Amino acid sequence: MSDKRFLSGDEAFAEGIRLARPQVISAYPITPQTIVVEELASMVERQSLKSEFIHVESEHSALSCAIGASSVGARTFTATSSQGLLYMAECLPYAAGGRFPIVMMNANRSTALPWNIYGDQRDSISQLDSGWIQIYVEDAQEALDMALQSYYIAEHKGVSVPVMVNLDGFILTHTYEAVEIPSIEEADAFLPPYVTDNKMDLEQPKNMAFTVGPNLNMEFHIKHHEAMLTALDVLNESDQRYGKVVGRRYGGAIGTYHTEDAEYVLITLGSITGMARNVVDDLRASGVKAGLIKLRMVRPFPGDQIVKALGLAKAVGTLEKDISFGAEGTIYTNVNSAFLKNKRVIPSYNFIGGLGGRDITKEQLTECFYKLREQKEAEPIQYIGLAIKEG
Amino acid sequence: MKQVKLIEYEEPKTWADIPWATCSEAGILITKNAGWRNERPVIDPKKCIGCGQCYLYCPDGVISFAEGEVSIDYDFCKGCGICSGICRRGAIRMEEER
């Protein structure tokens, strides 16, 4: 029987990890991720989770340690945020290229300078090319469910790639909601034990994490890339299986809301999605055919799915808490590339907001839809909620 | 104390031959590596008492000894001379490579 409790996003994620029974946890605390590490440490202390909890001196060590544990066949977990993610950046492609199915929670937080501990998504988006699967969740319930499902996806034979699950800092990590926690029996029925031959083994000695020269190096990366693409289907498979066992489903790499007949569609990722759904409801009530696409997975990128979901829409806006300095929002770049590849011509706007924890209001989201409808602005890249206007 | 038996390396021909992860069976010999050696250590079996110090100190693991007999794998010896320096019996001399 499942249990219902009042939990923050961080606490819910820790509950999901407990249910996945990782054999090794190595992590270093950083705001706003700290609660996950504290929760898991006390679960190990209270013996509600049987796991080696390894205290490390940095994030670089946290992921190095997880790679080591994974290379002997252990299910492993780590968590970080912002500068911590950047500090472990050297190890990210080691874990991914070594095909170690580690699961990591990242609390999305702004990166310095200017120094700031509040939420935006520039930390994880800066690491899109590291070879990790990237999932973004909307609320604490989805955080718990994806903590558990991430192991299914990461450890799937056709995938074997580490997964990073992203929670918006504070907005999601520190706010509380009622969360249903599956029973350990349900979790065990959903998630099989981790079995791999990509491990050090005294019976079958292996040459692990080796060098490959220019003659064959590219082939290894293509295999990794193809395994990543497989994760789009494996997410669907995981969702169906989870639905059967636990009774909750989210769909695949994108979630759609009223897109079937929508004229103006907003693309979101993370916690802002909930409010965007309310805005779509209000607009629909006043006769505006608004729609919403929630990106659940950013790597692999579900570009074809986005184009298909858009249907006959007249304009699309990509809302993101990210900017690639000197270019545009990175999600926007990815979305536009998908349009071009699918020969879909559509006015496409980029709404950049929420940097350094700046609040995004319901009114501002409504304004985004009106901008898509009017299309008066020549500039496709728009900033939401600037404190100081020009002039 | 024995050297690992090496397996001959075969170039991958199909995609299936490429390992799915950066891991493969251990002990596959892909290249030999000793080209930069200027001097080679040579063991005098009359002076050698089989103490194993050279085996323990060799940074490249190319010295093996079985049943008291010491041998050097010249396919991988870089000629650093540590074995010659550590040998208390003076049983290993460095000879110039030609």
Tab-separated table of C-alpha atoms in Angstrom:
chain	number	residue	atom	x	y	z
A	1	MET	CA	0.000	0.000	0.000
A	2	SER	CA	1.223	3.445	-0.838
A	3	ASP	CA	1.615	6.119	1.794
A	4	LYS	CA	0.693	9.805	1.472
A	5	ARG	CA	2.921	12.437	3.091
A	6	PHE	CA	3.560	16.171	2.999
A	7	LEU	CA	7.014	16.502	1.423
A	8	SER	CA	9.327	19.010	-0.231
A	9	GLY	CA	10.758	18.217	-3.678
A	10	ASP	CA	14.117	17.262	-2.157
A	11	GLU	CA	12.481	14.996	0.442
A	12	ALA	CA	10.268	13.380	-2.183
A	13	PHE	CA	13.316	12.700	-4.352
A	14	ALA	CA	15.121	11.099	-1.417
A	15	GLU	CA	12.086	8.823	-0.879
A	16	GLY	CA	12.259	7.794	-4.546
A	17	ILE	CA	15.946	6.982	-4.176
A	18	ARG	CA	15.267	4.962	-1.005
A	19	LEU	CA	12.797	2.845	-2.985
A	20	ALA	CA	15.420	2.237	-5.704
A	21	ARG	CA	17.796	0.731	-3.088
A	22	PRO	CA	21.131	2.126	-4.363
A	23	GLN	CA	24.103	0.196	-2.947
A	24	VAL	CA	26.368	3.255	-2.892
A	25	ILE	CA	25.593	6.949	-2.341
A	26	SER	CA	28.363	9.527	-2.585
A	27	ALA	CA	27.455	13.176	-2.348
A	28	TYR	CA	28.583	16.586	-1.189
A	29	PRO	CA	26.020	19.071	0.107
A	30	ILE	CA	25.215	22.313	-1.723
A	31	THR	CA	22.174	24.599	-1.445
A	32	PRO	CA	19.423	23.892	-2.573
A	33	GLN	CA	20.261	20.190	-2.907
A	34	THR	CA	21.435	19.656	0.727
A	35	ILE	CA	18.165	18.186	2.036
A	36	VAL	CA	18.448	15.193	-0.327
A	37	VAL	CA	21.879	14.355	1.078
A	38	GLU	CA	20.694	14.869	4.673
A	39	GLU	CA	17.582	12.744	4.165
A	40	LEU	CA	19.507	9.872	2.589
A	41	ALA	CA	22.211	10.054	5.272
A	42	SER	CA	19.615	9.730	8.023
A	43	MET	CA	17.839	6.894	6.183
A	44	VAL	CA	21.151	5.003	6.133
A	45	GLU	CA	21.716	5.909	9.810
A	46	ARG	CA	18.224	4.660	10.759
A	47	GLN	CA	18.759	1.618	8.525
A	48	SER	CA	15.600	2.234	6.531
A	49	LEU	CA	18.014	2.158	3.567
A	50	LYS	CA	20.870	-0.346	3.384
A	51	SER	CA	23.534	1.530	1.466
A	52	GLU	CA	27.169	2.624	1.694
A	53	PHE	CA	26.970	6.378	2.276
A	54	ILE	CA	30.355	7.841	1.366
A	55	HIS	CA	31.295	11.306	2.617
A	56	VAL	CA	33.472	12.977	0.018
A	57	GLU	CA	35.422	16.215	0.005
A	58	SER	CA	34.007	17.702	-3.205
A	59	GLU	CA	31.584	17.230	-6.082
A	60	HIS	CA	34.453	16.117	-8.320
A	61	SER	CA	35.091	13.330	-5.807
A	62	ALA	CA	31.360	12.609	-5.435
A	63	LEU	CA	30.978	11.679	-9.084
A	64	SER	CA	34.427	10.018	-9.297
A	65	CYS	CA	33.372	7.866	-6.358
A	66	ALA	CA	30.048	7.016	-8.015
A	67	ILE	CA	31.912	6.020	-11.201
A	68	GLY	CA	34.188	3.743	-9.164
A	69	ALA	CA	31.221	2.133	-7.420
A	70	SER	CA	29.348	1.700	-10.697
A	71	SER	CA	32.414	0.077	-12.281
A	72	VAL	CA	32.102	-2.838	-9.843
A	73	GLY	CA	28.426	-3.207	-10.696
A	74	ALA	CA	26.797	-1.237	-7.863
A	75	ARG	CA	23.657	0.850	-8.250
A	76	THR	CA	24.788	4.354	-7.325
A	77	PHE	CA	23.382	7.785	-6.576
A	78	THR	CA	24.769	11.282	-6.263
A	79	ALA	CA	23.261	14.764	-6.164
A	80	THR	CA	24.462	18.288	-6.767
A	81	SER	CA	23.599	21.795	-7.945
A	82	SER	CA	25.021	24.787	-9.808
A	83	GLN	CA	28.754	25.340	-9.094
A	84	GLY	CA	28.900	21.789	-7.745
A	85	LEU	CA	27.717	20.440	-11.100
A	86	LEU	CA	30.317	22.588	-12.834
A	87	TYR	CA	33.000	21.351	-10.447
A	88	MET	CA	32.144	17.730	-11.337
A	89	ALA	CA	31.958	18.627	-15.043
A	90	GLU	CA	35.237	16.858	-15.827
A	91	CYS	CA	33.760	13.585	-14.569
A	92	LEU	CA	30.423	13.892	-16.426
A	93	PRO	CA	31.691	12.570	-19.801
A	94	TYR	CA	33.730	9.906	-17.981
A	95	ALA	CA	30.537	8.535	-16.432
A	96	ALA	CA	28.602	8.845	-19.700
A	97	GLY	CA	31.287	7.527	-22.068
A	98	GLY	CA	32.053	4.695	-19.634
A	99	ARG	CA	28.304	3.938	-19.861
A	100	PHE	CA	27.883	3.837	-16.091
A	101	PRO	CA	24.137	4.164	-15.318
A	102	ILE	CA	24.501	6.509	-12.349
A	103	VAL	CA	21.480	8.561	-11.311
A	104	MET	CA	22.072	12.135	-10.179
A	105	MET	CA	19.670	14.744	-8.895
A	106	ASN	CA	20.533	18.303	-9.830
A	107	ALA	CA	18.840	21.188	-8.043
A	108	ASN	CA	18.688	23.823	-10.763
A	109	ARG	CA	20.421	26.942	-9.476
A	110	SER	CA	22.023	29.979	-11.056
A	111	THR	CA	25.774	29.996	-11.732
A	112	ALA	CA	28.221	32.736	-10.742
A	113	LEU	CA	28.968	35.590	-11.324
A	114	PRO	CA	26.999	37.508	-10.066
A	115	TRP	CA	26.836	35.014	-7.211
A	116	ASN	CA	23.328	33.796	-6.467
A	117	ILE	CA	21.810	30.710	-4.878
A	118	TYR	CA	18.345	30.937	-6.463
A	119	GLY	CA	16.894	28.931	-9.280
A	120	ASP	CA	17.521	29.044	-12.996
A	121	GLN	CA	18.438	26.297	-15.427
A	122	ARG	CA	21.762	27.508	-16.790
A	123	ASP	CA	23.733	24.971	-14.725
A	124	SER	CA	22.297	21.780	-16.255
A	125	ILE	CA	21.722	23.269	-19.716
A	126	SER	CA	25.429	24.173	-19.891
A	127	GLN	CA	26.128	20.414	-19.606
A	128	LEU	CA	23.783	19.180	-22.364
A	129	ASP	CA	26.719	17.857	-24.390
A	130	SER	CA	28.195	15.802	-21.555
A	131	GLY	CA	26.432	12.639	-22.754
A	132	TRP	CA	23.961	12.379	-19.849
A	133	ILE	CA	20.222	11.911	-20.216
A	134	GLN	CA	18.523	15.020	-18.828
A	135	ILE	CA	15.042	14.928	-17.299
A	136	TYR	CA	13.163	17.963	-15.913
A	137	VAL	CA	10.307	17.498	-13.442
A	138	GLU	CA	7.364	19.697	-12.607
A	139	ASP	CA	6.418	18.873	-9.010
A	140	ALA	CA	7.473	16.817	-5.990
A	141	GLN	CA	5.353	13.817	-7.023
A	142	GLU	CA	6.984	13.662	-10.449
A	143	ALA	CA	10.370	14.112	-8.714
A	144	LEU	CA	9.790	10.986	-6.605
A	145	ASP	CA	8.410	8.979	-9.514
A	146	MET	CA	11.283	9.939	-11.819
A	147	ALA	CA	13.921	9.219	-9.148
A	148	LEU	CA	12.743	5.620	-9.280
A	149	GLN	CA	12.113	5.515	-13.043
A	150	SER	CA	15.525	7.013	-13.831
A	151	TYR	CA	17.210	3.792	-12.731
A	152	TYR	CA	14.965	1.809	-15.053
A	153	ILE	CA	15.953	4.048	-17.978
A	154	ALA	CA	19.659	4.361	-17.093
A	155	GLU	CA	20.163	0.630	-16.474
A	156	HIS	CA	18.113	-0.537	-19.472
A	157	LYS	CA	20.335	-2.801	-21.630
A	158	GLY	CA	19.817	-0.699	-24.749
A	159	VAL	CA	20.601	2.558	-22.932
A	160	SER	CA	23.262	2.224	-20.198
A	161	VAL	CA	23.730	5.961	-19.879
A	162	PRO	CA	23.652	8.025	-16.673
A	163	VAL	CA	20.572	10.126	-15.934
A	164	MET	CA	20.419	13.633	-14.450
A	165	VAL	CA	17.037	14.596	-12.976
A	166	ASN	CA	16.569	18.345	-12.615
A	167	LEU	CA	14.414	20.070	-9.973
A	168	ASP	CA	13.980	23.846	-9.945
A	169	GLY	CA	15.925	25.214	-6.987
A	170	PHE	CA	13.740	26.326	-4.035
A	171	ILE	CA	10.532	26.525	-6.126
A	172	LEU	CA	10.533	22.747	-6.250
A	173	THR	CA	13.279	21.589	-3.881
A	174	HIS	CA	11.970	23.525	-0.856
A	175	THR	CA	8.200	23.796	-1.282
A	176	TYR	CA	5.857	21.194	0.180
A	177	GLU	CA	2.998	19.240	-1.308
A	178	ALA	CA	1.109	16.025	-0.658
A	179	VAL	CA	3.092	13.194	-2.216
A	180	GLU	CA	2.129	9.562	-2.639
A	181	ILE	CA	4.976	7.203	-1.800
A	182	PRO	CA	4.782	3.755	-3.396
A	183	SER	CA	5.419	0.759	-1.158
A	184	ILE	CA	8.792	-0.994	-1.315
A	185	GLU	CA	6.975	-4.031	-2.768
A	186	GLU	CA	5.636	-1.896	-5.620
A	187	ALA	CA	9.080	-0.375	-6.185
A	188	ASP	CA	10.701	-3.825	-6.274
A	189	ALA	CA	8.057	-5.064	-8.705
A	190	PHE	CA	8.786	-2.093	-10.966
A	191	LEU	CA	12.596	-1.937	-10.827
A	192	PRO	CA	14.643	-5.088	-11.477
A	193	PRO	CA	18.093	-5.439	-9.847
A	194	TYR	CA	21.042	-3.932	-11.750
A	195	VAL	CA	22.882	-6.553	-13.806
A	196	THR	CA	25.775	-5.672	-16.129
A	197	ASP	CA	28.926	-7.078	-17.679
A	198	ASN	CA	30.440	-3.565	-17.752
A	199	LYS	CA	32.160	-4.160	-14.411
A	200	MET	CA	35.362	-5.310	-12.784
A	201	ASP	CA	35.053	-8.998	-12.063
A	202	LEU	CA	37.654	-11.406	-10.652
A	203	GLU	CA	36.130	-14.311	-12.600
A	204	GLN	CA	36.085	-12.396	-15.877
A	205	PRO	CA	38.863	-9.783	-15.741
A	206	LYS	CA	38.101	-6.680	-17.795
A	207	ASN	CA	40.052	-3.820	-19.224
A	208	MET	CA	37.884	-0.928	-17.999
A	209	ALA	CA	37.586	2.707	-19.104
A	210	PHE	CA	40.261	2.401	-21.763
A	211	THR	CA	41.826	4.730	-24.310
A	212	VAL	CA	40.741	4.654	-27.963
A	213	GLY	CA	42.844	6.414	-30.594
A	214	PRO	CA	41.573	8.311	-33.652
A	215	ASN	CA	41.180	5.042	-35.592
A	216	LEU	CA	38.081	3.912	-33.638
A	217	ASN	CA	37.235	6.707	-31.195
A	218	MET	CA	34.345	8.085	-33.270
A	219	GLU	CA	32.571	4.708	-33.415
A	220	PHE	CA	32.378	4.591	-29.607
A	221	HIS	CA	30.727	8.026	-29.539
A	222	ILE	CA	28.216	7.061	-32.242
A	223	LYS	CA	27.251	3.977	-30.224
A	224	HIS	CA	26.752	6.199	-27.164
A	225	HIS	CA	24.672	8.648	-29.230
A	226	GLU	CA	22.439	5.865	-30.571
A	227	ALA	CA	21.939	4.464	-27.073
A	228	MET	CA	20.850	7.945	-25.951
A	229	LEU	CA	18.238	8.093	-28.728
A	230	THR	CA	16.868	4.730	-27.558
A	231	ALA	CA	16.046	6.370	-24.225
A	232	LEU	CA	13.086	8.185	-25.870
A	233	ASP	CA	11.350	4.809	-26.303
A	234	VAL	CA	12.594	3.408	-23.011
A	235	LEU	CA	11.015	6.373	-21.188
A	236	ASN	CA	7.655	5.361	-22.717
A	237	GLU	CA	8.237	1.749	-21.715
A	238	SER	CA	9.145	2.820	-18.176
A	239	ASP	CA	6.057	5.050	-17.989
A	240	GLN	CA	3.730	2.204	-19.000
A	241	ARG	CA	5.349	-0.236	-16.598
A	242	TYR	CA	5.217	2.313	-13.758
A	243	GLY	CA	1.581	3.016	-14.572
A	244	LYS	CA	0.726	-0.680	-14.290
A	245	VAL	CA	2.569	-1.228	-11.002
A	246	VAL	CA	2.189	2.114	-9.206
A	247	GLY	CA	-0.787	3.620	-11.028
A	248	ARG	CA	0.669	6.956	-12.167
A	249	ARG	CA	1.618	7.891	-15.727
A	250	TYR	CA	3.188	10.978	-17.258
A	251	GLY	CA	3.596	10.075	-20.922
A	252	GLY	CA	6.877	10.224	-22.792
A	253	ALA	CA	9.507	12.863	-23.434
A	254	ILE	CA	6.878	15.588	-23.860
A	255	GLY	CA	3.600	16.263	-22.112
A	256	THR	CA	0.920	18.124	-24.056
A	257	TYR	CA	-1.968	20.256	-22.827
A	258	HIS	CA	-4.686	21.342	-25.268
A	259	THR	CA	-2.305	21.215	-28.240
A	260	GLU	CA	-4.769	19.299	-30.491
A	261	ASP	CA	-6.446	22.482	-31.781
A	262	ALA	CA	-4.078	25.106	-30.336
A	263	GLU	CA	-3.110	28.164	-32.370
A	264	TYR	CA	-0.506	29.477	-29.914
A	265	VAL	CA	1.730	27.044	-28.096
A	266	LEU	CA	4.163	27.638	-25.261
A	267	ILE	CA	7.013	25.192	-24.602
A	268	THR	CA	8.110	24.917	-20.961
A	269	LEU	CA	10.370	22.835	-18.788
A	270	GLY	CA	10.308	22.325	-15.046
A	271	SER	CA	8.110	23.804	-12.330
A	272	ILE	CA	6.733	26.765	-14.337
A	273	THR	CA	4.578	24.264	-16.261
A	274	GLY	CA	1.880	24.093	-13.573
A	275	MET	CA	1.162	27.810	-13.717
A	276	ALA	CA	1.383	27.796	-17.522
A	277	ARG	CA	-1.400	25.194	-17.532
A	278	ASN	CA	-3.594	27.548	-15.472
A	279	VAL	CA	-2.847	30.357	-17.924
A	280	VAL	CA	-3.888	28.118	-20.826
A	281	ASP	CA	-7.184	27.391	-18.994
A	282	ASP	CA	-7.876	31.114	-18.458
A	283	LEU	CA	-7.044	31.966	-22.075
A	284	ARG	CA	-9.240	29.139	-23.353
A	285	ALA	CA	-12.107	30.503	-21.219
A	286	SER	CA	-11.695	33.869	-22.948
A	287	GLY	CA	-11.615	32.280	-26.404
A	288	VAL	CA	-7.856	32.198	-27.102
A	289	LYS	CA	-6.784	28.821	-28.443
A	290	ALA	CA	-3.711	28.384	-26.263
A	291	GLY	CA	-1.732	25.170	-25.824
A	292	LEU	CA	1.237	23.899	-23.881
A	293	ILE	CA	4.110	21.481	-24.468
A	294	LYS	CA	6.038	20.415	-21.393
A	295	LEU	CA	9.518	19.138	-22.153
A	296	ARG	CA	10.198	16.233	-19.800
A	297	MET	CA	13.409	15.141	-21.493
A	298	VAL	CA	15.927	17.513	-23.068
A	299	ARG	CA	18.595	14.902	-23.833
A	300	PRO	CA	17.818	12.923	-25.886
A	301	PHE	CA	15.897	15.778	-27.509
A	302	PRO	CA	12.330	14.925	-28.610
A	303	GLY	CA	12.374	17.351	-31.567
A	304	ASP	CA	10.166	15.300	-33.898
A	305	GLN	CA	7.609	14.801	-31.124
A	306	ILE	CA	7.442	18.559	-30.522
A	307	VAL	CA	6.823	19.303	-34.215
A	308	LYS	CA	4.135	16.612	-34.388
A	309	ALA	CA	2.402	17.886	-31.250
A	310	LEU	CA	2.284	21.433	-32.643
A	311	GLY	CA	-0.145	20.341	-35.333
A	312	LEU	CA	-1.439	23.397	-37.196
A	313	ALA	CA	-0.395	25.982	-34.581
A	314	LYS	CA	0.253	29.517	-35.855
A	315	ALA	CA	3.071	30.497	-33.499
A	316	VAL	CA	5.223	28.916	-30.818
A	317	GLY	CA	7.111	30.338	-27.864
A	318	THR	CA	9.956	28.662	-25.977
A	319	LEU	CA	10.041	29.716	-22.332
A	320	GLU	CA	13.321	29.013	-20.564
A	321	LYS	CA	15.378	30.033	-17.560
A	322	ASP	CA	18.554	29.969	-19.612
A	323	ILE	CA	20.598	32.093	-21.967
A	324	SER	CA	23.620	31.100	-24.012
A	325	PHE	CA	25.437	34.416	-23.832
A	326	GLY	CA	25.916	35.987	-27.228
A	327	ALA	CA	23.403	33.668	-28.883
A	328	GLU	CA	19.924	32.872	-27.479
A	329	GLY	CA	18.220	30.392	-25.149
A	330	THR	CA	19.640	26.909	-25.850
A	331	ILE	CA	16.262	25.157	-25.736
A	332	TYR	CA	15.091	27.677	-28.374
A	333	THR	CA	18.061	26.723	-30.596
A	334	ASN	CA	17.156	23.045	-30.236
A	335	VAL	CA	13.461	23.641	-30.911
A	336	ASN	CA	14.153	25.729	-34.035
A	337	SER	CA	16.493	23.067	-35.372
A	338	ALA	CA	13.664	20.531	-35.018
A	339	PHE	CA	11.359	22.807	-37.060
A	340	LEU	CA	13.936	23.115	-39.840
A	341	LYS	CA	14.677	19.377	-39.943
A	342	ASN	CA	10.943	18.676	-40.231
A	343	LYS	CA	10.419	21.450	-42.828
A	344	ARG	CA	7.894	23.123	-40.512
A	345	VAL	CA	7.799	26.886	-41.048
A	346	ILE	CA	6.376	28.659	-37.990
A	347	PRO	CA	6.978	31.983	-36.224
A	348	SER	CA	9.116	31.029	-33.232
A	349	TYR	CA	9.758	33.229	-30.186
A	350	ASN	CA	12.129	32.854	-27.264
A	351	PHE	CA	10.943	34.025	-23.837
A	352	ILE	CA	13.889	34.207	-21.457
A	353	GLY	CA	13.088	34.727	-17.796
A	354	GLY	CA	13.610	33.592	-14.234
A	355	LEU	CA	17.392	34.060	-14.281
A	356	GLY	CA	18.923	34.141	-10.800
A	357	GLY	CA	15.548	33.236	-9.266
A	358	ARG	CA	13.537	36.142	-10.748
A	359	ASP	CA	9.858	35.351	-10.274
A	360	ILE	CA	7.724	34.713	-13.357
A	361	THR	CA	4.109	35.787	-12.849
A	362	LYS	CA	0.848	34.545	-14.292
A	363	GLU	CA	0.370	37.934	-15.985
A	364	GLN	CA	3.752	37.644	-17.687
A	365	LEU	CA	2.918	34.180	-19.001
A	366	THR	CA	-0.418	35.478	-20.308
A	367	GLU	CA	1.492	38.292	-22.013
A	368	CYS	CA	3.713	35.674	-23.734
A	369	PHE	CA	0.617	34.139	-25.363
A	370	TYR	CA	-0.625	37.591	-26.449
A	371	LYS	CA	2.759	38.270	-28.025
A	372	LEU	CA	2.458	35.017	-29.974
A	373	ARG	CA	-1.004	36.081	-31.139
A	374	GLU	CA	-0.167	39.680	-32.096
A	375	GLN	CA	3.370	39.048	-33.379
A	376	LYS	CA	3.993	42.803	-33.382
A	377	GLU	CA	7.492	42.485	-31.973
A	378	ALA	CA	10.203	42.174	-34.587
A	379	GLU	CA	12.712	40.802	-32.069
A	380	PRO	CA	12.168	37.043	-31.600
A	381	ILE	CA	14.073	36.976	-28.300
A	382	GLN	CA	12.106	38.555	-25.462
A	383	TYR	CA	13.084	38.986	-21.802
A	384	ILE	CA	10.376	38.413	-19.209
A	385	GLY	CA	10.010	40.658	-16.175
A	386	LEU	CA	13.031	42.948	-16.434
A	387	ALA	CA	13.215	45.182	-13.348
A	388	ILE	CA	14.529	48.114	-15.362
A	389	LYS	CA	12.986	49.023	-18.692
A	390	GLU	CA	14.965	50.826	-21.353
A	391	GLY	CA	14.897	54.610	-21.497
B	1	MET	CA	54.326	-13.867	-10.262
B	2	LYS	CA	53.638	-14.858	-13.863
B	3	GLN	CA	53.100	-12.388	-16.686
B	4	VAL	CA	49.490	-12.265	-17.957
B	5	LYS	CA	49.068	-14.323	-21.098
B	6	LEU	CA	48.296	-11.883	-23.842
B	7	ILE	CA	45.610	-12.357	-26.477
B	8	GLU	CA	46.322	-11.275	-30.061
B	9	TYR	CA	44.338	-8.158	-31.001
B	10	GLU	CA	42.032	-8.278	-34.003
B	11	GLU	CA	40.862	-5.052	-35.676
B	12	PRO	CA	37.058	-4.631	-35.416
B	13	LYS	CA	35.378	-5.156	-38.784
B	14	THR	CA	31.674	-4.632	-37.991
B	15	TRP	CA	29.743	-2.360	-35.618
B	16	ALA	CA	29.081	-5.395	-33.463
B	17	ASP	CA	32.840	-5.824	-32.968
B	18	ILE	CA	33.028	-2.418	-31.262
B	19	PRO	CA	32.411	-2.826	-27.518
B	20	TRP	CA	29.205	-1.108	-26.345
B	21	ALA	CA	31.047	0.433	-23.394
B	22	THR	CA	34.695	1.274	-22.835
B	23	CYS	CA	35.348	-2.196	-21.478
B	24	SER	CA	36.625	-5.420	-22.991
B	25	GLU	CA	38.229	-8.714	-22.027
B	26	ALA	CA	41.493	-8.100	-20.163
B	27	GLY	CA	44.891	-9.075	-21.531
B	28	ILE	CA	44.440	-8.150	-25.172
B	29	LEU	CA	47.694	-6.874	-26.654
B	30	ILE	CA	47.051	-3.943	-28.985
B	31	THR	CA	50.547	-2.422	-29.373
B	32	LYS	CA	54.079	-2.997	-28.196
B	33	ASN	CA	55.730	-0.029	-26.583
B	34	ALA	CA	59.492	0.171	-26.063
B	35	GLY	CA	60.678	2.345	-28.958
B	36	TRP	CA	62.249	5.124	-26.902
B	37	ARG	CA	64.729	2.885	-25.009
B	38	ASN	CA	68.376	4.035	-25.230
B	39	GLU	CA	69.776	1.348	-22.945
B	40	ARG	CA	68.560	-2.135	-22.146
B	41	PRO	CA	68.962	-3.949	-18.810
B	42	VAL	CA	70.758	-7.279	-19.148
B	43	ILE	CA	70.710	-9.835	-16.314
B	44	ASP	CA	73.782	-11.853	-15.417
B	45	PRO	CA	72.276	-15.200	-14.272
B	46	LYS	CA	75.512	-16.098	-12.457
B	47	LYS	CA	75.237	-13.100	-10.125
B	48	CYS	CA	71.412	-13.127	-9.753
B	49	ILE	CA	70.174	-14.751	-6.536
B	50	GLY	CA	66.438	-14.369	-7.400
B	51	CYS	CA	65.655	-11.935	-4.547
B	52	GLY	CA	62.872	-10.303	-6.634
B	53	GLN	CA	63.785	-6.670	-5.807
B	54	CYS	CA	63.944	-5.740	-9.524
B	55	TYR	CA	60.534	-7.379	-10.039
B	56	LEU	CA	59.070	-5.315	-7.213
B	57	TYR	CA	60.652	-2.025	-8.283
B	58	CYS	CA	60.074	-2.175	-12.073
B	59	PRO	CA	57.614	0.715	-12.746
B	60	ASP	CA	56.371	-0.924	-15.955
B	61	GLY	CA	55.846	-4.439	-14.584
B	62	VAL	CA	57.968	-5.998	-17.338
B	63	ILE	CA	60.161	-8.152	-15.082
B	64	SER	CA	58.844	-11.574	-14.221
B	65	PHE	CA	60.382	-14.329	-12.230
B	66	ALA	CA	59.331	-17.902	-11.956
B	67	GLU	CA	61.154	-20.596	-10.011
B	68	GLY	CA	63.974	-18.205	-9.179
B	69	GLU	CA	64.639	-17.289	-12.794
B	70	VAL	CA	64.295	-13.622	-13.725
B	71	SER	CA	63.402	-12.418	-17.227
B	72	ILE	CA	62.680	-9.068	-18.860
B	73	ASP	CA	59.995	-8.368	-21.482
B	74	TYR	CA	61.871	-6.165	-23.968
B	75	ASP	CA	58.637	-5.413	-25.881
B	76	PHE	CA	57.622	-3.110	-23.027
B	77	CYS	CA	60.844	-2.248	-21.107
B	78	LYS	CA	61.495	1.530	-21.430
B	79	GLY	CA	65.118	1.261	-20.276
B	80	CYS	CA	64.741	3.443	-17.170
B	81	GLY	CA	67.477	1.513	-15.296
B	82	ILE	CA	65.692	1.351	-11.923
B	83	CYS	CA	66.202	-2.439	-11.822
B	84	SER	CA	69.922	-1.998	-12.414
B	85	GLY	CA	70.148	0.615	-9.648
B	86	ILE	CA	68.191	-1.419	-7.090
B	87	CYS	CA	70.088	-4.745	-7.652
B	88	ARG	CA	72.389	-5.232	-4.640
B	89	ARG	CA	74.355	-7.993	-6.370
B	90	GLY	CA	75.174	-5.846	-9.400
B	91	ALA	CA	73.566	-8.528	-11.566
B	92	ILE	CA	71.837	-6.099	-13.979
B	93	ARG	CA	73.933	-3.928	-16.293
B	94	MET	CA	72.684	-1.385	-18.808
B	95	GLU	CA	73.798	-1.947	-22.381
B	96	GLU	CA	73.534	0.683	-25.087
B	97	GLU	CA	70.817	-0.010	-27.676
B	98	ARG	CA	72.063	-0.194	-31.263
